[in-house]
Amino acid sequence: MNVLVINAGSSSLKYQLFDMDTETVVAKGVCERIGIDGRLTHKPVSNGKPEFKAELPLPTHAEAINAVIEKLTSPEYGVISSLKEIGAVGHRVLHGGQKFSESVLINDTVIAAITECIPLGPLHNPANLMGIKACQKVMPGVPQVAVFDTAFHQTMPKHAYIYPIPYSYYEKYGLRRYGFHGTSHRYVSKIALEMLGIPAAGSRLITCHLGNGSSLAAVKDGKCVDTTMGLSPLEGLPMGTRSGSIDPTILSVMAANEGLTINQILDVLNKESGVLGVSGVSSDFRDIEQAAHEGNARAELALDIFDYDVKKYIGAYMAAMGGADAIVFTAGLGENGPETRERIVAGLEPLGICIDKEQNNVRGQQRDITGKGSKVKVFVIPTNEELVIARDTKEIVGK
Ligand code: AMP
């Protein structure tokens, strides 16, 4: 069975077509600038056909999906002969609120529930819905599955997800910690258990998804018991452009002095803060590391703040779970940033954590980087959220 995995943003749509008999990607690509001027990049992976890259009008997500199908089935760039060869579509959906603790087959009730979650995920859920509706229009009758970024974290206990604000805000508006990157934390924690060779029951893992967006999860008995992101992906660690957790009083001082509205302030905290805001260099850790090497003090400071925060949460989650069997590094920076990993674990020897410097010198490969004498294992595990979405989709459609 071929499964098309869709990750729809407000003006972009990423896709991967999986052959689920072999669990391999046969083609992938991205539609960009949807609703603006439109651009499609399509890469056949399985058959050596050329890459397609061009500007083309994509007024809505429906035209984008149409263009994707056209390329997937074209004699020149295609990997399948017709739409009939797509057995199902899996969608990444940001916010499932409290309604979804696992992936589901999409029907009208599910669409209504995702719509109800828009106030919780105002930036992403509308775009995810556009992707779903576009597929329904272009591929009627092809089953579609929603895989939620929040689902894996629904096992958190109440003391980890209730904010200490008047309880009525939780009851009235669902204001609580939800957490994100759930598909990634779920995927790498399962592989970590395999690497450890232990069952989920009794296990304690700390999964560090470090990329442009970053979050940690505490995973006990195979289930998430805490995570750093909150109601939205803005909470927790400092990130590429997001501030992470800050004192909310800062918002009122910013409003009073800069005359900013709440939405403008949220924009600053989402798009101009984090390591970009502190370094003034870039949101990309490669650029910041380069600048720090060249003696840029604010770039150095941005890295220090980031590494220090990850270190603090590792300690916090060890306290929360009474220790850890393994710490897992994943996502762009976690997989490809040996310097970052080294700085994060530096000084954690009293907690029984150290890494092997030689083994740590790895990028993008699954590896045990545990140091000699370390009680806690340390792993690098490349994440694959698209594969999880494809697997869930195949499983649900096959039921
Ligand atoms: P992601 O959001 O998971 O795609 O991760 C993107 C982040 O990973 C960016 O900040 C990149 O700078 C970082 N990253 C990717 N490759 C490397 C690398 N080789 N060294 C350091 N950081 C990297």
Short mmCIF file of C-alpha atoms and ligand atoms in Angstrom, two decimals:
data_model
loop_
_atom_site.label_atom_id
_atom_site.label_comp_id
_atom_site.label_asym_id
_atom_site.label_seq_id
_atom_site.Cartn_x
_atom_site.Cartn_y
_atom_site.Cartn_z
CA MET A 1 0.00 0.00 0.00
CA ASN A 2 1.19 3.54 -0.81
CA VAL A 3 0.49 6.18 1.83
CA LEU A 4 0.74 9.91 1.11
CA VAL A 5 1.87 11.89 4.16
CA ILE A 6 0.87 15.55 4.21
CA ASN A 7 2.13 18.34 6.46
CA ALA A 8 0.11 21.43 5.54
CA GLY A 9 1.09 24.89 6.72
CA SER A 10 -0.68 28.15 5.97
CA SER A 11 1.27 28.78 2.75
CA SER A 12 3.17 25.53 2.33
CA LEU A 13 2.45 21.83 1.97
CA LYS A 14 5.12 19.18 2.45
CA TYR A 15 4.51 15.64 1.24
CA GLN A 16 6.11 12.21 1.19
CA LEU A 17 4.76 9.17 -0.61
CA PHE A 18 5.61 5.92 1.23
CA ASP A 19 5.57 2.40 -0.11
CA MET A 20 4.43 0.74 3.12
CA ASP A 21 5.37 -2.77 2.00
CA THR A 22 9.01 -1.70 2.27
CA GLU A 23 8.46 1.41 4.48
CA THR A 24 10.46 3.49 2.01
CA VAL A 25 9.89 6.96 0.60
CA VAL A 26 9.21 6.80 -3.16
CA ALA A 27 8.80 10.55 -3.71
CA LYS A 28 8.71 13.72 -1.68
CA GLY A 29 8.45 17.42 -2.12
CA VAL A 30 7.02 20.72 -1.03
CA CYS A 31 4.55 23.29 -2.34
CA GLU A 32 5.53 26.77 -1.19
CA ARG A 33 4.01 30.23 -1.41
CA ILE A 34 0.46 28.83 -1.71
CA GLY A 35 -1.93 31.76 -2.18
CA ILE A 36 1.01 33.97 -3.27
CA ASP A 37 2.87 33.07 -6.46
CA GLY A 38 3.29 29.31 -5.91
CA ARG A 39 6.30 27.01 -6.23
CA LEU A 40 6.58 23.22 -6.37
CA THR A 41 9.66 21.12 -5.70
CA HIS A 42 9.12 17.42 -6.39
CA LYS A 43 11.74 14.70 -5.95
CA PRO A 44 11.18 11.16 -7.20
CA VAL A 45 13.30 9.01 -4.89
CA SER A 46 12.72 5.43 -6.01
CA ASN A 47 13.25 5.43 -9.79
CA GLY A 48 15.98 7.88 -10.74
CA LYS A 49 13.65 10.27 -12.53
CA PRO A 50 14.64 13.96 -12.47
CA GLU A 51 13.65 16.49 -9.85
CA PHE A 52 10.96 19.01 -10.79
CA LYS A 53 11.29 22.55 -9.49
CA ALA A 54 9.28 25.46 -10.85
CA GLU A 55 6.99 28.33 -10.06
CA LEU A 56 3.36 27.55 -10.84
CA PRO A 57 0.09 29.11 -9.73
CA LEU A 58 -1.16 27.58 -6.46
CA PRO A 59 -4.03 29.83 -5.34
CA THR A 60 -5.26 27.35 -2.67
CA HIS A 61 -4.25 24.07 -1.03
CA ALA A 62 -6.56 22.20 -3.46
CA GLU A 63 -4.48 23.34 -6.46
CA ALA A 64 -1.35 22.40 -4.49
CA ILE A 65 -2.63 18.84 -3.91
CA ASN A 66 -3.67 18.65 -7.56
CA ALA A 67 -0.18 19.69 -8.63
CA VAL A 68 1.36 17.06 -6.31
CA ILE A 69 -0.87 14.29 -7.73
CA GLU A 70 -0.08 15.45 -11.25
CA LYS A 71 3.66 15.16 -10.59
CA LEU A 72 3.37 11.83 -8.69
CA THR A 73 1.57 10.30 -11.71
CA SER A 74 3.36 12.12 -14.57
CA PRO A 75 5.37 10.03 -17.09
CA GLU A 76 8.35 12.37 -16.73
CA TYR A 77 8.54 12.85 -12.94
CA GLY A 78 6.11 10.28 -11.58
CA VAL A 79 6.46 7.25 -9.34
CA ILE A 80 2.95 5.79 -9.69
CA SER A 81 0.68 5.41 -12.71
CA SER A 82 -2.57 6.73 -11.25
CA LEU A 83 -4.27 8.16 -8.19
CA LYS A 84 -5.69 4.67 -7.52
CA GLU A 85 -2.24 3.63 -6.29
CA ILE A 86 -2.55 5.94 -3.27
CA GLY A 87 -4.26 3.78 -0.65
CA ALA A 88 -4.58 6.41 2.09
CA VAL A 89 -3.46 9.85 3.21
CA GLY A 90 -1.97 10.65 6.62
CA HIS A 91 -2.07 14.25 7.87
CA ARG A 92 0.09 15.84 10.51
CA VAL A 93 -2.29 17.87 12.71
CA LEU A 94 -0.86 20.18 15.34
CA HIS A 95 -3.47 20.39 18.06
CA GLY A 96 -5.86 17.66 19.09
CA GLY A 97 -6.73 19.29 22.42
CA GLN A 98 -8.04 16.79 24.97
CA LYS A 99 -10.09 15.01 22.35
CA PHE A 100 -7.40 12.90 20.73
CA SER A 101 -4.93 10.65 22.52
CA GLU A 102 -4.20 8.70 19.35
CA SER A 103 -4.41 8.90 15.58
CA VAL A 104 -7.89 8.65 14.01
CA LEU A 105 -9.66 8.04 10.72
CA ILE A 106 -10.94 11.41 9.51
CA ASN A 107 -14.70 11.85 9.23
CA ASP A 108 -17.05 14.82 9.73
CA THR A 109 -16.96 14.44 13.54
CA VAL A 110 -13.15 14.49 13.55
CA ILE A 111 -13.09 17.55 11.29
CA ALA A 112 -15.51 19.28 13.67
CA ALA A 113 -13.29 18.38 16.64
CA ILE A 114 -10.11 19.66 14.91
CA THR A 115 -12.05 22.85 14.10
CA GLU A 116 -13.02 23.18 17.77
CA CYS A 117 -9.30 23.05 18.64
CA ILE A 118 -8.51 26.12 16.47
CA PRO A 119 -8.47 28.49 19.48
CA LEU A 120 -5.72 26.27 20.96
CA GLY A 121 -3.73 26.03 17.72
CA PRO A 122 -4.71 29.18 15.81
CA LEU A 123 -1.60 29.22 13.62
CA HIS A 124 -1.59 25.58 12.52
CA ASN A 125 -4.99 23.89 12.83
CA PRO A 126 -6.67 26.03 10.12
CA ALA A 127 -3.83 25.15 7.73
CA ASN A 128 -4.02 21.46 8.65
CA LEU A 129 -7.76 21.55 7.94
CA MET A 130 -7.12 23.19 4.56
CA GLY A 131 -4.84 20.26 3.71
CA ILE A 132 -7.48 17.72 4.78
CA LYS A 133 -10.28 19.42 2.87
CA ALA A 134 -8.10 19.82 -0.24
CA CYS A 135 -7.38 16.06 -0.21
CA GLN A 136 -11.07 15.25 0.25
CA LYS A 137 -11.82 17.39 -2.79
CA VAL A 138 -9.05 16.09 -5.02
CA MET A 139 -9.07 12.46 -3.81
CA PRO A 140 -12.69 11.66 -2.88
CA GLY A 141 -13.08 8.25 -1.32
CA VAL A 142 -9.40 7.86 -0.34
CA PRO A 143 -9.32 7.28 3.45
CA GLN A 144 -7.54 9.94 5.46
CA VAL A 145 -6.02 9.77 8.92
CA ALA A 146 -5.11 12.55 11.36
CA VAL A 147 -1.95 12.16 13.47
CA PHE A 148 -1.73 14.73 16.25
CA ASP A 149 1.41 16.40 17.60
CA THR A 150 -0.27 16.53 21.00
CA ALA A 151 -1.57 12.93 21.22
CA PHE A 152 1.45 11.23 22.82
CA HIS A 153 1.40 13.74 25.70
CA GLN A 154 -2.21 13.03 26.68
CA THR A 155 -0.98 10.50 29.27
CA MET A 156 0.54 13.28 31.45
CA PRO A 157 -0.82 13.32 34.99
CA LYS A 158 -2.90 16.30 36.04
CA HIS A 159 -0.18 17.77 38.26
CA ALA A 160 2.06 18.04 35.16
CA TYR A 161 -0.52 19.64 32.87
CA ILE A 162 -2.63 21.96 35.04
CA TYR A 163 -1.27 25.53 35.21
CA PRO A 164 -1.39 27.17 38.64
CA ILE A 165 -3.88 29.84 37.55
CA PRO A 166 -7.59 29.95 38.52
CA TYR A 167 -8.94 26.47 37.72
CA SER A 168 -11.91 27.95 35.89
CA TYR A 169 -9.64 28.86 32.95
CA TYR A 170 -8.92 25.18 32.47
CA GLU A 171 -12.59 24.28 32.79
CA LYS A 172 -13.87 27.05 30.53
CA TYR A 173 -11.18 27.27 27.85
CA GLY A 174 -9.06 24.13 28.19
CA LEU A 175 -6.00 26.18 29.19
CA ARG A 176 -3.49 23.50 30.19
CA ARG A 177 -0.18 21.98 29.06
CA TYR A 178 -0.66 19.88 25.93
CA GLY A 179 2.88 19.47 24.56
CA PHE A 180 4.01 19.01 20.96
CA HIS A 181 6.46 16.97 18.84
CA GLY A 182 4.57 13.98 20.30
CA THR A 183 5.06 11.87 17.18
CA SER A 184 8.82 12.36 17.43
CA HIS A 185 9.02 11.68 21.18
CA ARG A 186 6.92 8.53 20.67
CA TYR A 187 9.11 7.28 17.79
CA VAL A 188 12.50 7.80 19.45
CA SER A 189 11.37 6.51 22.83
CA LYS A 190 10.28 3.24 21.23
CA ILE A 191 13.65 2.84 19.50
CA ALA A 192 15.47 3.74 22.73
CA LEU A 193 13.69 0.88 24.52
CA GLU A 194 14.80 -1.48 21.74
CA MET A 195 18.40 -0.21 22.09
CA LEU A 196 18.21 -0.68 25.86
CA GLY A 197 16.65 -4.11 25.43
CA ILE A 198 14.16 -3.46 28.24
CA PRO A 199 10.35 -3.49 28.34
CA ALA A 200 8.36 -0.27 28.58
CA ALA A 201 7.13 -1.19 32.07
CA GLY A 202 9.52 0.28 34.62
CA SER A 203 11.52 2.29 32.03
CA ARG A 204 12.43 5.99 32.35
CA LEU A 205 13.54 7.97 29.32
CA ILE A 206 14.26 11.63 28.65
CA THR A 207 13.80 12.44 24.98
CA CYS A 208 15.36 15.70 23.73
CA HIS A 209 13.88 16.88 20.43
CA LEU A 210 16.26 19.74 19.58
CA GLY A 211 15.69 21.52 16.30
CA ASN A 212 14.41 24.87 15.21
CA GLY A 213 11.58 24.06 17.63
CA SER A 214 12.75 22.18 20.72
CA SER A 215 11.10 20.19 23.48
CA LEU A 216 11.98 17.56 26.06
CA ALA A 217 9.71 14.79 27.27
CA ALA A 218 9.86 12.58 30.35
CA VAL A 219 8.68 9.14 29.29
CA LYS A 220 7.95 6.65 32.08
CA ASP A 221 6.68 3.12 31.43
CA GLY A 222 6.55 4.06 27.73
CA LYS A 223 4.13 6.92 28.44
CA CYS A 224 4.73 10.65 28.51
CA VAL A 225 4.56 12.01 32.06
CA ASP A 226 5.82 15.55 31.35
CA THR A 227 6.99 17.74 28.52
CA THR A 228 8.40 21.23 28.17
CA MET A 229 6.03 22.76 25.60
CA GLY A 230 2.67 23.87 26.93
CA LEU A 231 -0.64 25.17 25.68
CA SER A 232 1.31 26.18 22.59
CA PRO A 233 4.81 25.41 21.29
CA LEU A 234 6.00 28.72 22.77
CA GLU A 235 6.59 27.37 26.28
CA GLY A 236 9.66 25.59 27.62
CA LEU A 237 13.13 25.76 26.09
CA PRO A 238 14.46 28.77 24.19
CA MET A 239 14.36 27.83 20.49
CA GLY A 240 15.50 29.14 17.11
CA THR A 241 13.13 32.12 17.24
CA ARG A 242 10.81 31.31 20.20
CA SER A 243 11.54 32.63 23.66
CA GLY A 244 10.41 29.55 25.57
CA SER A 245 9.28 30.19 29.16
CA ILE A 246 9.60 33.78 30.38
CA ASP A 247 8.03 35.83 33.16
CA PRO A 248 4.61 36.99 31.82
CA THR A 249 5.21 40.40 33.41
CA ILE A 250 7.63 41.01 30.53
CA LEU A 251 4.59 41.19 28.24
CA SER A 252 3.06 44.08 30.16
CA VAL A 253 6.37 46.00 30.21
CA MET A 254 6.77 45.45 26.45
CA ALA A 255 3.19 46.63 25.85
CA ALA A 256 3.61 49.73 28.02
CA ASN A 257 6.94 50.79 26.56
CA GLU A 258 6.68 49.77 22.93
CA GLY A 259 2.95 50.26 22.44
CA LEU A 260 2.57 46.71 21.15
CA THR A 261 -0.68 44.75 21.08
CA ILE A 262 -0.81 41.28 22.61
CA ASN A 263 -0.62 39.69 19.15
CA GLN A 264 2.38 41.82 18.20
CA ILE A 265 4.11 40.76 21.43
CA LEU A 266 3.34 37.11 20.73
CA ASP A 267 4.86 37.63 17.29
CA VAL A 268 8.05 38.98 18.89
CA LEU A 269 8.15 36.00 21.28
CA ASN A 270 7.47 33.48 18.50
CA LYS A 271 9.52 34.91 15.66
CA GLU A 272 12.20 37.30 16.95
CA SER A 273 13.29 35.71 20.22
CA GLY A 274 15.14 32.57 21.30
CA VAL A 275 18.72 32.15 20.10
CA LEU A 276 18.03 34.57 17.24
CA GLY A 277 16.90 37.28 19.64
CA VAL A 278 19.83 36.86 22.02
CA SER A 279 22.58 36.36 19.42
CA GLY A 280 21.27 38.81 16.82
CA VAL A 281 23.01 36.48 14.36
CA SER A 282 20.61 33.78 13.17
CA SER A 283 18.05 31.22 14.28
CA ASP A 284 20.22 28.48 12.80
CA PHE A 285 22.54 26.87 15.32
CA ARG A 286 25.22 26.33 12.66
CA ASP A 287 25.50 30.09 12.09
CA ILE A 288 25.49 30.78 15.82
CA GLU A 289 28.19 28.19 16.51
CA GLN A 290 30.27 29.69 13.72
CA ALA A 291 29.84 33.22 15.14
CA ALA A 292 30.69 31.96 18.65
CA HIS A 293 33.87 30.32 17.32
CA GLU A 294 34.79 33.69 15.80
CA GLY A 295 34.45 35.33 19.20
CA ASN A 296 30.91 36.76 19.02
CA ALA A 297 29.99 37.06 22.73
CA ARG A 298 26.22 37.20 22.20
CA ALA A 299 26.30 34.12 20.01
CA GLU A 300 28.19 32.37 22.82
CA LEU A 301 25.59 33.63 25.31
CA ALA A 302 22.69 32.35 23.18
CA LEU A 303 24.26 28.88 23.10
CA ASP A 304 24.96 29.02 26.84
CA ILE A 305 21.31 29.90 27.59
CA PHE A 306 20.03 27.08 25.38
CA ASP A 307 22.40 24.41 26.70
CA TYR A 308 21.81 25.48 30.31
CA ASP A 309 18.05 25.19 29.93
CA VAL A 310 18.20 21.72 28.37
CA LYS A 311 20.54 20.66 31.20
CA LYS A 312 18.10 22.02 33.82
CA TYR A 313 15.16 20.12 32.34
CA ILE A 314 17.19 16.90 32.21
CA GLY A 315 17.80 17.31 35.94
CA ALA A 316 14.15 18.16 36.54
CA TYR A 317 12.90 15.11 34.66
CA MET A 318 15.34 12.82 36.46
CA ALA A 319 13.88 14.16 39.68
CA ALA A 320 10.34 13.70 38.35
CA MET A 321 10.94 10.06 37.38
CA GLY A 322 13.41 9.10 40.13
CA GLY A 323 16.25 8.70 37.61
CA ALA A 324 16.62 7.83 33.96
CA ASP A 325 17.66 4.77 31.96
CA ALA A 326 18.53 6.81 28.87
CA ILE A 327 18.70 10.28 27.43
CA VAL A 328 17.90 10.52 23.73
CA PHE A 329 18.98 13.31 21.37
CA THR A 330 16.98 13.79 18.18
CA ALA A 331 15.87 16.31 15.48
CA GLY A 332 18.10 18.64 13.40
CA LEU A 333 20.32 19.87 16.21
CA GLY A 334 20.02 16.84 18.50
CA GLU A 335 21.09 14.54 15.67
CA ASN A 336 23.71 16.78 14.04
CA GLY A 337 25.14 18.88 16.84
CA PRO A 338 27.94 17.03 18.68
CA GLU A 339 29.11 20.27 20.31
CA THR A 340 25.63 20.99 21.63
CA ARG A 341 25.29 17.47 23.04
CA GLU A 342 28.69 17.73 24.68
CA ARG A 343 27.88 21.08 26.29
CA ILE A 344 24.49 19.87 27.52
CA VAL A 345 25.83 16.81 29.34
CA ALA A 346 28.99 18.53 30.60
CA GLY A 347 29.04 18.45 34.38
CA LEU A 348 26.27 15.85 34.72
CA GLU A 349 28.68 13.15 35.94
CA PRO A 350 27.30 13.43 39.52
CA LEU A 351 23.93 12.38 38.07
CA GLY A 352 25.59 9.36 36.45
CA ILE A 353 25.67 10.84 32.94
CA CYS A 354 28.65 11.17 30.61
CA ILE A 355 29.26 10.65 26.93
CA ASP A 356 32.06 9.15 24.86
CA LYS A 357 33.63 12.04 22.93
CA GLU A 358 34.61 9.87 20.00
CA GLN A 359 31.23 8.17 19.66
CA ASN A 360 29.58 11.58 20.06
CA ASN A 361 31.33 12.78 16.92
CA VAL A 362 28.40 11.56 14.82
CA ARG A 363 25.85 13.34 12.68
CA GLY A 364 22.48 11.98 11.62
CA GLN A 365 23.07 8.37 12.61
CA GLN A 366 21.58 6.17 15.30
CA ARG A 367 24.31 5.59 17.86
CA ASP A 368 24.96 4.80 21.50
CA ILE A 369 27.25 7.63 22.67
CA THR A 370 27.31 6.61 26.34
CA GLY A 371 30.61 7.31 28.09
CA LYS A 372 32.60 4.85 30.19
CA GLY A 373 31.08 4.48 33.66
CA SER A 374 27.90 6.38 32.77
CA LYS A 375 24.90 4.89 34.61
CA VAL A 376 22.50 6.54 32.20
CA LYS A 377 22.72 5.57 28.53
CA VAL A 378 22.93 8.41 26.02
CA PHE A 379 21.64 7.80 22.48
CA VAL A 380 21.44 9.74 19.23
CA ILE A 381 18.34 8.56 17.36
CA PRO A 382 17.27 10.23 14.09
CA THR A 383 13.56 10.99 14.24
CA ASN A 384 11.12 10.13 11.47
CA GLU A 385 7.73 11.72 12.10
CA GLU A 386 6.56 11.07 8.54
CA LEU A 387 7.17 7.33 8.91
CA VAL A 388 5.12 7.26 12.13
CA ILE A 389 2.28 9.08 10.34
CA ALA A 390 2.47 6.59 7.45
CA ARG A 391 2.51 3.61 9.86
CA ASP A 392 -0.44 4.91 11.88
CA THR A 393 -2.35 5.59 8.66
CA LYS A 394 -1.73 2.12 7.28
CA GLU A 395 -2.73 0.52 10.57
CA ILE A 396 -5.94 2.51 10.97
CA VAL A 397 -7.02 2.11 7.35
CA GLY A 398 -6.26 -1.62 7.51
CA LYS A 399 -8.56 -2.15 10.52
P1 AMP B 1 14.88 20.84 12.60
O1 AMP B 1 13.93 21.90 13.03
O2 AMP B 1 14.72 19.55 13.32
O3 AMP B 1 14.95 20.67 11.11
O4 AMP B 1 16.36 21.36 13.03
C1 AMP B 1 16.91 22.53 12.51
C2 AMP B 1 18.07 22.95 13.38
O5 AMP B 1 19.08 21.94 13.39
C3 AMP B 1 18.74 24.23 12.86
O6 AMP B 1 18.91 25.17 13.89
C4 AMP B 1 20.08 23.76 12.40
O7 AMP B 1 21.07 24.69 12.63
C5 AMP B 1 20.35 22.55 13.27
N1 AMP B 1 21.32 21.73 12.57
C6 AMP B 1 21.15 21.01 11.47
N2 AMP B 1 22.33 20.45 11.08
C7 AMP B 1 23.26 20.87 11.96
C8 AMP B 1 24.66 20.67 12.13
N3 AMP B 1 25.34 19.92 11.27
N4 AMP B 1 25.28 21.26 13.18
C9 AMP B 1 24.60 22.02 14.04
N5 AMP B 1 23.28 22.26 13.93
C10 AMP B 1 22.62 21.69 12.92
#
